């Protein structure tokens, strides 16, 4: 059955290209052979090219891009305050220059509990600024505002600030970081805790 | 002269381009088409030519490395002889090119030139518009400064919202997990190799089709396009009352292109190059990133859309716009061409122009952004402070120190995110003021946790003084009635 169908298709193809001549000529066969050979070589070359192009995706697939990094001694972050910290992104290359120096906000809640927020607004990624007097994060781009615990206060963001998971070891604050937090990523990412905007005055 | 002529003959014998070129030059165009309304396409091409030349000149110095790009721009601006001028030409050329492309598109739309048989010319034109926008965005990234860095973050955030493929797309866009050197390298490849290559190819096809199908005739009310006889009629028109493209049409093209080049050079010389602004260092967070001029409208739209509408609008909006643009020549491929008989077309252009203009203008003021330094840098007008009690003055201090001024203006100074408070006491009683401050609401954060009772008292005492001289402050009607009894 399959051979029959193929025969019809090939025959139709031939008669289209070469009206009045339905049987396979020698030249036609060589042409087909040439096309098929080039197609095979194309696929052979295409595989490494596609793999090369997708390397930014595949490189981080197995373990992810996130690594534990130290933000420095716990003494730099007094209890009850929120301070800016920076780290060099794990896996940074020499051509990255300053772009690999990533800031984040470290909130020491009570000396034992911490929250570490990404600098990027959960709306479109602009750098949020901390105002200690009003205890708010404000975004300069589209006007997103967050409370000190990262919950959404007002403006266009649909959720609270992105949070890194953290641990205290050897008197230092460590966070798991390495990837730009974006609204779409957080749902799948392992190390970013999702926090919902909560009622401000419960 | 004879030597040159024989050399030309020798070359043409081999190249055989002489007669097609002569034919193109002499091909007849409708007499009315040799008009100033038809000069924008060639002007866009001229602007693109300037971009090619200045782009190559910039590439002689520019270093597409995350570590070096910003410094190489400084060298171009300050050290290389006239480097600033070449950068300015490229920057202003980009703005002019986009503006001309938009005018060209509006003209083509109003003149019905997208109708049969020029549907594909229109569709390729849409591709060319998208590529021009792509060049503008990637070019803005190559000016690797703060705006470029955070602009990339915005691009990544938008792409990430695509369902399923979003996170993958972000990494492909950035060339890695973060905005870094690899990001700049790939935007360089797109800006310098990929998009210009496609642009040249599609521009060639676009122009080829204009030559093959003939330029659109001047639209006359009542001259109806029909698929059955249009081509016949067009040929009859061009052959009986047509004029050769050279010199009838081309001199206006040439003159206008020259004017545009001169205007670009004038702007470049007078206003100078764009940026770069601060270094692309994410640690410098004292920044308010703004997109380039032609993306300002998008910046406004992203600020003004309700949060829950934003993702659908971002993902579906462009698809709808593209489908409408591509479907246009098939839906209205026949019929009237003249704008005098197409009121909806005219209104569409006006609506789009007014809409884009309004959003762009709003983005210039960005009333939705808090003024980040108002609480430290903006004064409260003296007339709102003179003759106040110590408690009220204390309240004014709370107003400043708690960043109220970042979002609320007093005497036209301060943020515009929330309402101006010059007359707030007319609108809200003291109880309502307390509630609004402590609980927030209506897009205002709640300050209940961040103000102690004394601060709240003082703040409300100050706010209660904010009413115009002739108008009484709002009063609680029930309390007022009780007092009268």
XYZ file of C-alpha atoms in Angstrom:
687
model
C 0.000 0.000 0.000
C 2.744 2.396 1.034
C 4.693 1.631 -2.120
C 1.637 2.182 -4.185
C 1.029 5.597 -2.619
C 4.658 6.584 -3.017
C 4.497 5.541 -6.628
C 1.514 7.777 -7.236
C 3.138 10.740 -5.490
C 6.402 10.342 -7.380
C 4.543 9.878 -10.625
C 2.472 12.992 -10.039
C 5.585 14.934 -9.150
C 7.350 13.792 -12.303
C 4.481 14.578 -14.598
C 4.261 18.032 -13.049
C 7.894 18.783 -13.541
C 8.246 16.989 -16.825
C 4.946 16.854 -18.626
C 4.636 13.929 -20.974
C 7.428 11.980 -19.344
C 6.367 9.892 -16.394
C 9.189 7.378 -16.067
C 12.288 8.111 -14.055
C 15.145 9.136 -16.296
C 18.801 8.799 -15.371
C 19.287 12.580 -15.025
C 16.219 12.933 -12.870
C 17.567 10.284 -10.544
C 20.928 12.008 -10.267
C 19.185 15.293 -9.487
C 17.207 13.627 -6.730
C 20.297 11.955 -5.407
C 22.052 15.320 -5.357
C 19.198 17.010 -3.503
C 18.953 14.162 -1.002
C 22.705 14.167 -0.433
C 22.725 17.909 0.162
C 19.764 17.563 2.477
C 21.573 14.942 4.522
C 24.707 17.080 4.741
C 22.525 20.044 5.704
C 20.978 18.128 8.578
C 24.398 16.898 9.646
C 25.673 20.481 9.760
C 22.429 21.799 11.197
C 22.591 19.739 14.376
C 25.774 21.344 15.756
C 24.571 24.798 14.648
C 21.269 24.432 16.492
C 23.029 23.050 19.548
C 25.431 26.008 19.446
C 22.536 28.472 19.181
C 20.675 26.892 22.086
C 23.711 26.661 24.343
C 22.473 29.517 26.602
C 19.443 27.356 27.351
C 21.087 23.936 27.535
C 24.119 25.002 29.536
C 21.976 25.714 32.564
C 19.583 22.831 32.121
C 21.079 20.179 34.392
C 22.017 21.994 37.565
C 20.532 25.376 36.700
C 22.515 28.596 36.692
C 22.009 29.251 40.394
C 24.850 28.787 42.867
C 25.257 29.557 46.553
C 27.140 32.852 46.918
C 28.216 34.787 49.963
C 26.961 38.343 50.383
C 29.430 38.995 53.161
C 29.463 38.968 56.925
C 26.174 38.994 58.769
C 27.434 42.058 60.706
C 26.923 44.212 57.607
C 23.193 43.738 57.918
C 21.924 45.158 61.220
C 18.717 43.741 62.642
C 15.588 45.582 61.573
C 17.234 47.209 58.582
C 17.344 46.678 54.830
C 20.682 47.152 53.106
C 22.010 46.922 49.558
C 24.474 44.097 48.911
C 26.229 43.095 45.699
C 27.705 39.879 44.422
C 29.560 38.860 41.261
C 27.295 36.609 39.260
C 28.495 32.984 39.317
C 29.950 31.942 35.975
C 30.659 35.518 34.896
C 33.081 35.911 31.994
C 35.805 38.571 31.661
C 33.883 40.344 28.897
C 30.952 40.931 31.248
C 32.711 43.778 33.028
C 30.479 45.584 35.506
C 27.319 43.935 34.232
C 28.124 40.831 36.291
C 28.076 42.823 39.554
C 24.518 42.233 40.682
C 22.937 44.153 43.554
C 20.196 42.862 45.858
C 18.350 44.072 48.975
C 19.036 42.221 52.227
C 16.447 42.634 54.963
C 17.463 41.479 58.422
C 14.066 41.077 60.056
C 15.046 40.355 63.666
C 18.649 39.197 63.720
C 17.800 35.591 62.869
C 15.378 35.801 59.998
C 16.301 37.334 56.679
C 14.713 38.193 53.395
C 16.832 38.803 50.284
C 15.070 40.582 47.440
C 16.129 40.854 43.809
C 16.873 44.400 42.665
C 14.529 43.905 39.703
C 10.972 45.162 39.915
C 8.489 42.325 39.418
C 6.814 44.437 36.737
C 9.483 44.958 34.074
C 12.791 44.569 35.867
C 13.859 48.143 36.667
C 15.951 48.654 39.818
C 13.785 49.245 42.904
C 15.046 51.637 45.588
C 14.552 51.246 49.343
C 13.251 54.186 51.383
C 13.968 53.413 55.043
C 11.810 56.252 56.433
C 8.579 55.131 54.786
C 9.769 51.492 54.696
C 8.844 51.129 51.033
C 10.551 49.973 47.858
C 9.790 52.247 44.918
C 10.452 51.639 41.233
C 11.518 54.612 39.081
C 10.141 53.261 35.796
C 6.411 52.623 35.960
C 5.744 53.407 39.610
C 5.576 49.994 41.307
C 5.720 50.174 45.142
C 6.383 47.335 47.620
C 6.243 47.040 51.415
C 9.315 46.166 53.457
C 8.453 42.443 53.319
C 8.412 42.593 49.510
C 4.624 42.427 49.183
C 3.072 44.517 46.446
C 1.791 47.873 47.731
C 0.680 49.648 44.555
C 1.356 50.250 40.886
C 1.518 47.928 37.886
C 3.344 44.891 39.377
C 1.117 41.842 39.642
C 3.074 40.314 42.521
C 5.629 41.051 45.225
C 9.381 41.391 44.801
C 11.404 38.344 43.735
C 13.092 36.667 46.691
C 16.289 34.622 46.765
C 16.530 31.595 49.026
C 19.250 32.182 51.621
C 21.180 30.497 54.402
C 23.490 31.678 57.174
C 26.774 29.799 57.323
C 30.086 30.732 58.996
C 28.608 34.055 60.042
C 27.909 34.979 56.444
C 24.738 35.485 54.463
C 24.534 33.194 51.443
C 21.971 33.346 48.674
C 21.287 31.104 45.735
C 21.522 33.296 42.649
C 22.767 33.360 39.084
C 19.808 34.105 36.869
C 17.954 37.322 36.072
C 14.571 37.052 37.816
C 11.701 37.701 35.400
C 7.930 37.388 35.877
C 7.771 34.291 33.687
C 10.746 32.564 35.257
C 9.608 32.611 38.862
C 6.935 29.981 38.350
C 9.461 27.395 37.229
C 12.575 28.470 39.064
C 13.577 26.474 42.066
C 15.374 29.048 44.120
C 13.056 32.003 43.818
C 10.303 31.881 46.375
C 7.039 33.189 45.035
C 5.282 35.617 47.322
C 1.883 36.992 46.628
C 0.831 40.558 47.225
C -0.919 40.418 50.565
C -3.484 42.638 52.231
C -1.480 45.592 53.522
C -3.223 46.082 56.833
C -4.406 42.709 58.018
C 36.143 60.676 -23.431
C 36.474 58.147 -26.241
C 38.552 55.953 -23.968
C 35.917 56.079 -21.251
C 33.202 55.280 -23.775
C 35.055 52.271 -25.149
C 35.842 51.090 -21.621
C 32.151 51.382 -20.747
C 31.249 49.405 -23.834
C 33.748 46.734 -22.880
C 32.332 46.402 -19.390
C 28.721 46.367 -20.585
C 29.446 43.670 -23.121
C 30.334 41.479 -20.187
C 28.038 42.754 -17.449
C 25.020 43.468 -19.690
C 23.327 45.753 -17.218
C 23.217 48.822 -19.462
C 19.915 48.200 -21.181
C 17.958 47.101 -18.075
C 19.177 50.241 -16.313
C 18.188 52.395 -19.289
C 14.779 50.723 -19.372
C 14.275 51.385 -15.659
C 15.213 55.019 -16.087
C 12.891 55.507 -19.012
C 9.941 53.473 -17.720
C 6.782 55.563 -17.895
C 5.111 56.711 -14.704
C 1.701 58.396 -14.417
C 2.176 62.128 -14.865
C 0.661 63.124 -11.479
C 2.877 60.625 -9.701
C 5.942 62.778 -10.286
C 4.834 64.488 -7.105
C 6.208 65.596 -3.761
C 3.901 63.074 -2.079
C 5.920 60.218 -3.587
C 9.374 61.071 -2.261
C 9.305 59.327 1.132
C 10.237 55.822 0.007
C 13.405 56.966 -1.707
C 14.197 59.244 1.255
C 13.932 56.248 3.624
C 16.390 54.413 1.380
C 18.757 57.362 1.414
C 18.585 57.525 5.217
C 19.339 53.797 5.335
C 22.337 54.373 3.072
C 23.614 56.978 5.504
C 23.115 54.486 8.361
C 25.177 51.899 6.475
C 28.041 54.306 5.902
C 28.067 55.817 9.405
C 27.562 52.353 10.920
C 30.676 51.041 9.204
C 32.580 54.153 10.307
C 31.514 53.595 13.933
C 32.493 49.922 13.757
C 36.085 51.062 13.101
C 36.280 52.214 16.740
C 33.405 50.583 18.645
C 34.196 47.489 20.736
C 31.219 45.128 21.159
C 32.273 43.840 24.568
C 30.365 44.276 27.810
C 33.584 45.355 29.424
C 34.690 47.853 26.744
C 31.672 49.137 24.820
C 30.928 52.105 27.093
C 34.565 53.187 27.116
C 34.816 52.926 23.340
C 31.783 55.219 23.073
C 33.576 57.733 25.299
C 36.610 57.501 23.020
C 34.358 58.111 20.011
C 32.743 61.094 21.721
C 35.849 62.732 23.121
C 39.071 61.460 21.560
C 38.591 60.394 17.951
C 38.491 63.392 15.608
C 34.831 64.067 14.760
C 33.851 60.728 16.314
C 31.053 62.602 18.098
C 29.742 63.814 14.742
C 29.649 60.334 13.183
C 27.820 59.034 16.289
C 25.407 61.961 16.063
C 24.787 61.298 12.354
C 24.042 57.642 13.106
C 21.728 58.482 16.016
C 19.841 61.249 14.229
C 19.818 59.217 11.001
C 18.050 56.453 12.902
C 15.350 58.828 14.189
C 14.862 60.363 10.762
C 14.730 56.973 9.064
C 12.002 55.717 11.384
C 10.022 58.943 11.027
C 10.259 58.833 7.215
C 9.281 55.164 7.135
C 6.170 55.990 9.173
C 5.257 58.933 6.934
C 5.853 56.744 3.864
C 3.547 54.102 5.302
C 0.812 56.635 6.125
C 1.048 58.086 2.604
C 0.848 54.641 0.991
C -2.153 53.811 3.156
C -3.979 57.079 2.413
C -3.297 56.781 -1.337
C -4.628 53.214 -1.415
C -1.346 52.015 -2.896
C -1.578 48.703 -1.005
C -4.541 47.594 -3.170
C -4.373 45.146 -6.071
C -1.831 44.265 -7.472
C 0.575 45.731 -4.883
C -0.421 43.574 -1.888
C 2.974 41.927 -1.553
C 4.774 45.262 -1.840
C 2.752 46.415 1.203
C 3.465 43.220 3.158
C 7.199 43.502 2.489
C 6.867 47.106 3.594
C 5.490 45.895 6.929
C 8.479 43.573 7.266
C 10.732 46.558 6.526
C 8.981 48.577 9.257
C 9.494 45.747 11.752
C 13.157 45.478 10.784
C 13.609 49.235 11.108
C 12.103 49.047 14.603
C 14.390 46.086 15.285
C 17.381 48.150 14.193
C 16.283 50.987 16.480
C 15.962 48.688 19.509
C 19.178 46.745 18.919
C 20.991 50.009 18.200
C 19.809 51.417 21.513
C 21.358 48.342 23.195
C 24.706 48.865 21.439
C 24.855 52.289 23.093
C 25.695 50.162 26.131
C 24.720 52.465 29.009
C 22.284 52.406 31.917
C 19.246 52.863 29.692
C 20.433 50.008 27.464
C 21.024 47.732 30.474
C 17.622 48.262 32.083
C 15.924 48.375 28.672
C 17.224 44.840 28.128
C 15.722 43.903 31.495
C 12.368 45.205 30.270
C 12.723 43.236 27.027
C 13.557 40.108 29.035
C 10.618 40.636 31.409
C 8.207 41.033 28.507
C 9.548 37.949 26.671
C 9.408 35.884 29.854
C 5.649 36.311 30.018
C 5.104 34.218 26.896
C 3.561 30.976 28.057
C 5.830 27.885 28.073
C 8.615 29.258 25.831
C 9.081 32.483 27.858
C 12.032 31.431 30.077
C 13.805 29.766 27.121
C 13.284 32.878 25.028
C 14.811 35.069 27.751
C 18.021 33.029 27.746
C 18.205 33.088 23.955
C 17.639 36.845 24.000
C 20.280 37.477 26.680
C 22.687 34.768 25.519
C 22.859 33.483 29.090
C 21.203 33.725 32.488
C 21.782 37.467 32.996
C 22.271 40.672 30.996
C 26.026 40.594 30.359
C 28.774 40.508 27.735
C 27.130 37.734 25.726
C 23.960 39.828 25.475
C 25.789 42.736 23.889
C 27.629 40.412 21.485
C 24.447 38.917 20.145
C 22.719 42.264 19.814
C 25.792 43.423 17.899
C 25.476 40.443 15.549
C 21.797 41.223 14.983
C 22.307 44.960 14.538
C 25.290 44.666 12.222
C 24.797 41.419 10.279
C 21.405 39.776 10.545
C 18.856 42.604 10.380
C 20.748 44.804 7.863
C 21.161 41.770 5.597
C 17.439 41.089 5.713
C 16.701 44.802 5.321
C 18.771 45.051 2.159
C 17.197 41.907 0.716
C 13.628 42.979 1.419
C 14.321 46.560 0.363
C 15.581 45.199 -2.971
C 12.425 43.119 -3.475
C 10.245 46.042 -2.356
C 11.797 48.381 -4.938
C 11.846 45.671 -7.607
C 8.101 45.238 -7.207
C 7.543 48.978 -7.449
C 9.400 48.917 -10.776
C 7.736 45.757 -12.095
C 4.176 46.664 -11.122
C 4.561 50.391 -11.730
C 4.213 53.089 -9.130
C 0.760 53.737 -7.729
C -1.183 56.263 -9.838
C -2.528 59.411 -8.177
C -5.850 58.346 -6.635
C -8.908 60.011 -8.174
C -12.290 59.840 -6.447
C -14.469 57.517 -8.462
C -11.620 55.674 -10.190
C -12.372 52.200 -8.841
C -9.754 49.433 -8.601
C -10.995 46.092 -9.995
C -8.879 42.961 -10.183
C -10.330 42.216 -13.628
C -9.138 45.290 -15.500
C -6.767 47.279 -13.280
C -3.505 46.203 -14.900
C -4.856 46.858 -18.398
C -6.073 50.339 -17.437
C -2.817 51.164 -15.661
C -0.772 50.281 -18.728
C -3.061 52.291 -20.948
C -2.718 55.289 -18.632
C 1.060 55.138 -18.378
C 1.535 54.610 -22.107
C -0.809 57.314 -23.291
C -0.191 60.045 -20.724
C 2.843 58.758 -18.816
C 6.203 60.508 -18.456
C 9.628 58.872 -18.145
C 10.753 58.333 -14.527
C 14.039 60.073 -15.347
C 13.972 63.027 -15.199
C 10.289 63.761 -14.376
C 9.988 61.844 -11.110
C 13.534 61.408 -9.992
C 14.558 65.022 -9.516
C 12.075 65.485 -6.686
C 13.297 62.265 -5.051
C 16.863 63.451 -5.314
C 16.131 66.927 -3.998
C 14.105 65.654 -1.032
C 16.748 63.050 -0.153
C 19.317 65.831 -0.180
C 17.158 67.953 2.128
C 16.789 65.000 4.511
C 20.537 64.345 4.563
C 21.137 68.017 5.248
C 18.543 68.003 8.034
C 20.176 64.945 9.642
C 23.586 66.584 9.407
C 22.172 69.806 10.833
C 20.596 68.058 13.827
C 23.754 66.016 14.354
C 25.920 69.109 14.304
C 23.639 71.237 16.459
C 22.346 68.713 19.027
C 25.255 66.263 19.005
C 25.231 62.524 19.716
C 22.829 60.639 22.010
C 24.510 59.599 25.237
C 25.863 57.341 26.391
C 24.338 57.928 29.829
C 25.904 56.286 32.899
C 27.928 53.092 32.757
C 25.981 49.827 32.387
C 26.623 48.970 36.032
C 23.604 47.396 37.746
C 25.008 48.512 41.105
C 24.209 52.096 40.172
C 20.532 52.014 41.050
C 20.095 55.793 41.256
C 18.760 55.795 37.747
C 15.453 56.307 35.993
C 15.755 54.348 32.745
C 13.929 55.784 29.751
C 13.597 54.265 26.274
C 14.590 56.091 23.107
C 12.100 58.470 21.506
C 10.335 55.970 19.256
C 9.611 53.569 22.099
C 8.339 56.201 24.542
C 4.698 55.499 23.590
C 5.232 51.856 24.605
C 6.694 52.978 27.917
C 3.516 55.004 28.541
C 1.230 52.134 27.542
C 3.070 49.771 29.899
C 2.551 52.209 32.757
C -1.091 52.944 32.098
C -2.520 49.504 31.346
C -4.308 47.895 34.309
C -1.981 45.214 35.747
C -4.207 42.277 34.873
C -4.548 43.451 31.254
C -0.866 43.977 30.696
C 0.355 40.484 29.878
C -2.528 39.694 27.491
C -2.141 43.084 25.815
C 1.631 42.634 25.442
C 1.351 39.146 24.007
C -1.789 39.461 21.899
C -1.681 43.146 20.911
C 1.266 42.906 18.502
C -0.181 39.772 16.887
C -3.513 41.518 16.279
C -1.772 44.606 14.891
C 0.328 42.474 12.554
C -2.651 40.428 11.370
C -4.621 43.610 10.636
C -1.722 45.125 8.687
C -1.112 41.981 6.649
C -4.808 41.300 6.054
C -5.485 44.884 4.931
C -4.664 44.481 1.198
C -6.705 41.281 1.011
C -9.731 42.646 2.839
C -9.813 45.903 0.900
C -7.840 45.019 -2.199
C -10.340 46.645 -4.537
C -12.485 49.771 -4.656
C -11.776 53.436 -4.024
C -8.200 54.576 -3.629
C -8.778 58.238 -2.926
C -8.656 59.369 0.696
C -11.521 61.709 -0.166
C -13.825 58.695 -0.399
C -12.232 56.736 2.488
C -13.149 58.567 5.691
C -12.370 55.572 7.903
C -8.849 55.387 6.520
C -8.302 59.074 7.244
C -9.748 58.704 10.750
C -7.557 55.653 11.385
C -4.423 57.588 10.517
C -5.542 60.513 12.672
C -6.398 58.216 15.587
C -3.076 56.367 15.410
C -1.145 59.622 15.081
C -2.976 61.330 17.946
C -2.721 58.188 20.076
C 1.016 57.722 19.543
C 1.583 61.461 19.971
C -0.370 61.582 23.239
C 1.409 58.564 24.718
C 4.799 59.918 23.632
C 4.005 63.275 25.163
C 2.851 61.654 28.419
C 6.006 59.560 28.576
C 7.963 62.791 28.435
C 6.483 63.804 31.809
C 5.948 60.248 33.145
C 3.368 61.252 35.777
C 3.139 57.586 36.838
C 6.715 57.465 38.110
C 7.388 58.566 41.679
C 9.844 61.489 41.784
C 12.521 59.563 43.631
C 14.292 62.577 45.139
C 11.287 64.785 45.879
C 11.375 63.960 49.605
C 14.914 65.274 49.856
C 15.083 67.775 47.026
C 11.664 69.386 46.587
C 10.549 72.224 48.863
C 7.072 72.668 50.333
C 5.877 76.107 49.162
C 6.376 78.698 51.919
C 2.753 79.873 51.836
C 1.636 76.417 52.959
C 3.897 76.658 55.993
C 3.618 80.237 57.225
C 1.451 80.855 60.282
C 1.134 77.155 61.125
C 1.170 75.653 64.608
C 4.157 73.592 65.728
C 2.081 70.401 65.333
C 1.208 71.310 61.749
C 4.852 72.137 60.970
C 5.769 68.777 62.485
C 3.249 67.220 60.085
C 4.925 68.916 57.125
C 8.187 67.323 58.259
C 6.511 63.919 58.383
C 5.167 64.608 54.891
C 8.716 65.079 53.622
C 10.505 62.420 55.649
C 8.033 59.655 54.811
C 8.403 60.286 51.064
C 4.788 61.469 50.630
C 6.212 64.156 48.324
C 7.544 61.487 45.918
C 3.998 60.767 44.776
C 1.995 63.830 45.852
C 2.614 67.342 44.594
C 2.236 70.525 46.640
C 2.183 73.761 44.652
C 3.049 71.801 41.474
C 6.257 70.460 43.045
C 6.700 66.741 43.623
C 5.410 63.504 42.150
C 2.191 63.079 40.226
C 1.657 59.380 40.913
C -1.071 60.265 43.445
C -3.350 63.319 43.456
C -1.948 66.759 44.260
C -2.727 67.637 47.874
C -3.024 71.445 47.677
C -6.758 71.193 48.401
C -6.992 67.764 50.000
C -8.732 69.120 53.118
C -11.697 70.144 50.953
C -12.131 66.552 49.776
C -11.437 64.550 52.954
C -12.350 65.048 56.618
C -9.704 64.428 59.239
C -11.085 60.947 59.933
C -10.982 60.109 56.248
C -7.427 61.434 56.054
C -6.369 59.198 58.949
C -7.981 56.198 57.297
C -6.384 56.904 53.905
C -2.921 57.372 55.406
C -3.019 54.300 57.622
C -4.839 51.879 55.327
C -3.908 53.212 51.920
C -6.036 52.086 49.013
C -6.783 53.469 45.572
C -3.216 52.680 44.519
C -1.685 54.174 47.694
C 0.430 52.026 50.015
C -0.767 51.669 53.631
C 1.382 53.555 56.148
C -0.165 51.959 59.259
C 3.017 50.102 60.173
C 5.374 52.960 59.416
C 3.784 55.888 61.251
C 3.396 56.099 64.998
C 0.253 57.804 66.370
C 2.102 61.070 67.015
C 3.379 61.188 63.434
C -0.078 60.388 62.066
C -1.646 63.141 64.195
C 0.879 65.679 63.041
C 0.600 64.657 59.379
C -3.188 64.883 59.393
C -3.030 68.221 61.233
C -0.857 69.504 58.393
C -3.044 68.013 55.667
C -6.123 69.634 57.221
C -4.620 73.056 56.551
C -4.449 72.339 52.815
C -7.495 74.096 51.398
C -7.843 77.243 49.300
C -8.397 80.471 51.229
C -12.014 80.885 50.152
C -13.054 77.251 50.669
C -13.885 75.553 53.958
C -12.290 72.288 54.929
C -14.518 69.203 54.667
C -16.463 68.368 57.784
C -18.119 65.223 59.043
C -21.823 65.994 58.552
C -22.962 63.815 61.468
C -20.583 65.526 63.880
C -21.630 68.945 62.603
C -25.306 68.084 63.210
C -24.496 66.860 66.707
C -22.727 70.114 67.521
C -25.763 72.170 66.504
C -28.134 70.311 68.823
